[in-house]
Short mmCIF file of C-alpha atoms in Angstrom, two decimals:
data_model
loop_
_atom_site.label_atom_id
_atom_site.label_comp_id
_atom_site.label_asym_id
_atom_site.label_seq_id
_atom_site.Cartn_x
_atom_site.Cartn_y
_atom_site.Cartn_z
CA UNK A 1 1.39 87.06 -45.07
CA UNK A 2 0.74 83.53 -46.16
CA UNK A 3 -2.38 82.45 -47.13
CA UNK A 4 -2.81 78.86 -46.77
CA UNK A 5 -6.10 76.94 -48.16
CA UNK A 6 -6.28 72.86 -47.08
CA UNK A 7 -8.48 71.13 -49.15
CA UNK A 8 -9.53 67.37 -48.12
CA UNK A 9 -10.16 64.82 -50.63
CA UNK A 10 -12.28 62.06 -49.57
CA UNK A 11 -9.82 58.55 -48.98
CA UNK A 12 -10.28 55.38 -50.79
CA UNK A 13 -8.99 51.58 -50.11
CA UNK A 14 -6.76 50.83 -52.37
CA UNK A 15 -7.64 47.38 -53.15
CA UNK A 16 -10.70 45.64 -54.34
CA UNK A 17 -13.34 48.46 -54.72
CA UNK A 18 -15.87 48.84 -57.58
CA UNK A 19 -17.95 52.07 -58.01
CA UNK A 20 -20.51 52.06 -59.90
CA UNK A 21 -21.23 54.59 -62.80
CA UNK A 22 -22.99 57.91 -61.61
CA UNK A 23 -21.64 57.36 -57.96
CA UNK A 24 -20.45 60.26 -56.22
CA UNK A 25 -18.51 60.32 -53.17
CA UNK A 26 -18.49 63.73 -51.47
CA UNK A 27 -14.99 65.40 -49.32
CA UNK A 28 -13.90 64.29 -46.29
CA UNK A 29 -15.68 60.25 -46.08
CA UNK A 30 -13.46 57.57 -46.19
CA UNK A 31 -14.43 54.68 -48.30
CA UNK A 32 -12.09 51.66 -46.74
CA UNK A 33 -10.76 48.36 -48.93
CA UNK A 34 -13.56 45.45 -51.31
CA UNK A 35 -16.46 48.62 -51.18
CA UNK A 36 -19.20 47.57 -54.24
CA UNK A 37 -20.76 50.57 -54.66
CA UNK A 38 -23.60 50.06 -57.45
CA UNK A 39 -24.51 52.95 -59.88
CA UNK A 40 -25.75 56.24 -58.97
CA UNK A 41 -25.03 56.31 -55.31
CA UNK A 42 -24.49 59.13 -53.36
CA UNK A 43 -21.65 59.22 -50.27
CA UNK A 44 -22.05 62.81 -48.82
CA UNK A 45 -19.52 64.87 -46.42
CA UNK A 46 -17.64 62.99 -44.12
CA UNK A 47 -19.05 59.45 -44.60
CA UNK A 48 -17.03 56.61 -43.39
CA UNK A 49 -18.35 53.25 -45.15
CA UNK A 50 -16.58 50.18 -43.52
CA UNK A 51 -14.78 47.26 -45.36
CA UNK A 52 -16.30 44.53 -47.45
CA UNK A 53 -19.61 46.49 -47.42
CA UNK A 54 -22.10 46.84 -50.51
CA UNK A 55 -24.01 49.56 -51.36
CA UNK A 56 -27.05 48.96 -53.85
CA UNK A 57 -28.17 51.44 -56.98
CA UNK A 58 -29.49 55.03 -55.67
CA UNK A 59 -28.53 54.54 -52.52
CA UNK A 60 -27.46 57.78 -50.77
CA UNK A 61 -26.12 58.29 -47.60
CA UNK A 62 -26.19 61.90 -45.96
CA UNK A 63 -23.24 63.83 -44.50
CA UNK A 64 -21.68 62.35 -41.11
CA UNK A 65 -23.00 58.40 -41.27
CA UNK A 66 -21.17 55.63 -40.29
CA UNK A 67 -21.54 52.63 -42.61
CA UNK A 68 -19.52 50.00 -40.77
CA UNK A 69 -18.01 46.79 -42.07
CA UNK A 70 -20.11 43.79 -43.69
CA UNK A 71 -22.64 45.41 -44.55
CA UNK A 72 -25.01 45.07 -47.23
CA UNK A 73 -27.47 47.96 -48.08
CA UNK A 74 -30.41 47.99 -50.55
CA UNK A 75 -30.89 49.89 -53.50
CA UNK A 76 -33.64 52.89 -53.23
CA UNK A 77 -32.58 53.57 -49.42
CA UNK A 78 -31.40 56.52 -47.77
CA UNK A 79 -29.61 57.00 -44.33
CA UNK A 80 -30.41 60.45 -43.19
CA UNK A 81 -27.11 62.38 -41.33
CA UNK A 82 -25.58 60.92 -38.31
CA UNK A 83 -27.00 57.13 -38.95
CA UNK A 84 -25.15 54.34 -37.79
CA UNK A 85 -24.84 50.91 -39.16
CA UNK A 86 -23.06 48.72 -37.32
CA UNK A 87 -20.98 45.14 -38.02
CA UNK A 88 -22.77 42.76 -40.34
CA UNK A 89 -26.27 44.19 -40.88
CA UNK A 90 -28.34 43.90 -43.71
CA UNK A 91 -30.64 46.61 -44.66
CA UNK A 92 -33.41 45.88 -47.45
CA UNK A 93 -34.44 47.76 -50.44
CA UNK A 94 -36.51 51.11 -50.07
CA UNK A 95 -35.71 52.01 -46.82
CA UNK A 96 -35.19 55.39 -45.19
CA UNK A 97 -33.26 55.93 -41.63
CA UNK A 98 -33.93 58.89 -40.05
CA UNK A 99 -31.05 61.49 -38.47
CA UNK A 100 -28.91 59.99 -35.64
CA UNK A 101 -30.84 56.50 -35.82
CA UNK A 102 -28.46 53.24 -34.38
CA UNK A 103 -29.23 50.21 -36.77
CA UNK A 104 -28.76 47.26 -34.17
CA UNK A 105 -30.09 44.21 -36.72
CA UNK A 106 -31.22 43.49 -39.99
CA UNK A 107 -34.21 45.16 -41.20
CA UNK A 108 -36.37 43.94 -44.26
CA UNK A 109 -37.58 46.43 -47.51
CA UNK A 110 -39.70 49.28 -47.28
CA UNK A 111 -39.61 50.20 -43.59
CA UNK A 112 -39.12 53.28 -41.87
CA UNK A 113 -36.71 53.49 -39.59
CA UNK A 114 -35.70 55.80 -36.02
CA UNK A 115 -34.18 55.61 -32.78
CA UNK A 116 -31.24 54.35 -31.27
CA UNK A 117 -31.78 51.33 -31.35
CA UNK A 118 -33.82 51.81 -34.49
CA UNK A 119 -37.02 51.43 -34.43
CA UNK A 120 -39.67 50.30 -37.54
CA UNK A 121 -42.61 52.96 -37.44
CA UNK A 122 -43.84 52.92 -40.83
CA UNK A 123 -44.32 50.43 -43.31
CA UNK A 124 -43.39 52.01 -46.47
CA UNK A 125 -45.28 50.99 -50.41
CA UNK A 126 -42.78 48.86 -52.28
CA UNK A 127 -41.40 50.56 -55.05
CA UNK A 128 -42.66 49.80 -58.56
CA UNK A 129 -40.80 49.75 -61.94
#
């Protein structure tokens, strides 16, 4: 009897990415080519983050979100599991997305966020340093 065991990395572009110190990017996501990926953030299980996208300090992004290309995402947020981003959207600093939400358009710091298409539902206290 064989016994085989498949273990699956998570795949990186091969040109232009930067990843930040303290970044960790989990099995199975797929990171495509000219990611900036600032320190400390987090790309959980099966994570697919789209080219020429940007990822801010302490960002993390939960297991099964789709980060698609162009996009820029502030530090301090978190996209809960199942989130979509799609083409070109800018999300501010501070900002959590809840499971399964659609981002649609930009949305500014500290906010909330639900639905498909997302929706703003709480204003959130701006981070202090």
């Amino acid at each position: 009897m064989i016994n085989v065991t498949k273990t699956f990395l998570a795949c990186i572009g091969n040109f232009g990415n930067q990843i930040g110190i303290g970044s960790n990017i989990m099995t199975g996501s797929f990171i495509n080519s000219d990611i900036l990926l600032k320190k400390r953030t987090l790309i959980n299980l099966n994570c697919t983050i789209g080219h020429d996208s940007v990822l801010m300090e302490f960002t993390k992004i939960s297991s099964g979100t789709k980060v698609s290309g162009n996009c820029f995402i502030g530090g301090y947020s978190a996209l809960a599991t199942n989130s979509t981003v799609l083409p070109k959207i800018n999300i501010g600093k501070n900002i959590i997305i809840r499971a399964g939400a659609v981002i649609t358009k930009d949305i500014t710091d500290n906010c909330l966020i639900i639905g498909m298409p997302e929706k703003i539902v709480e204003e959130l206290q701006p981070l202090e340093f």
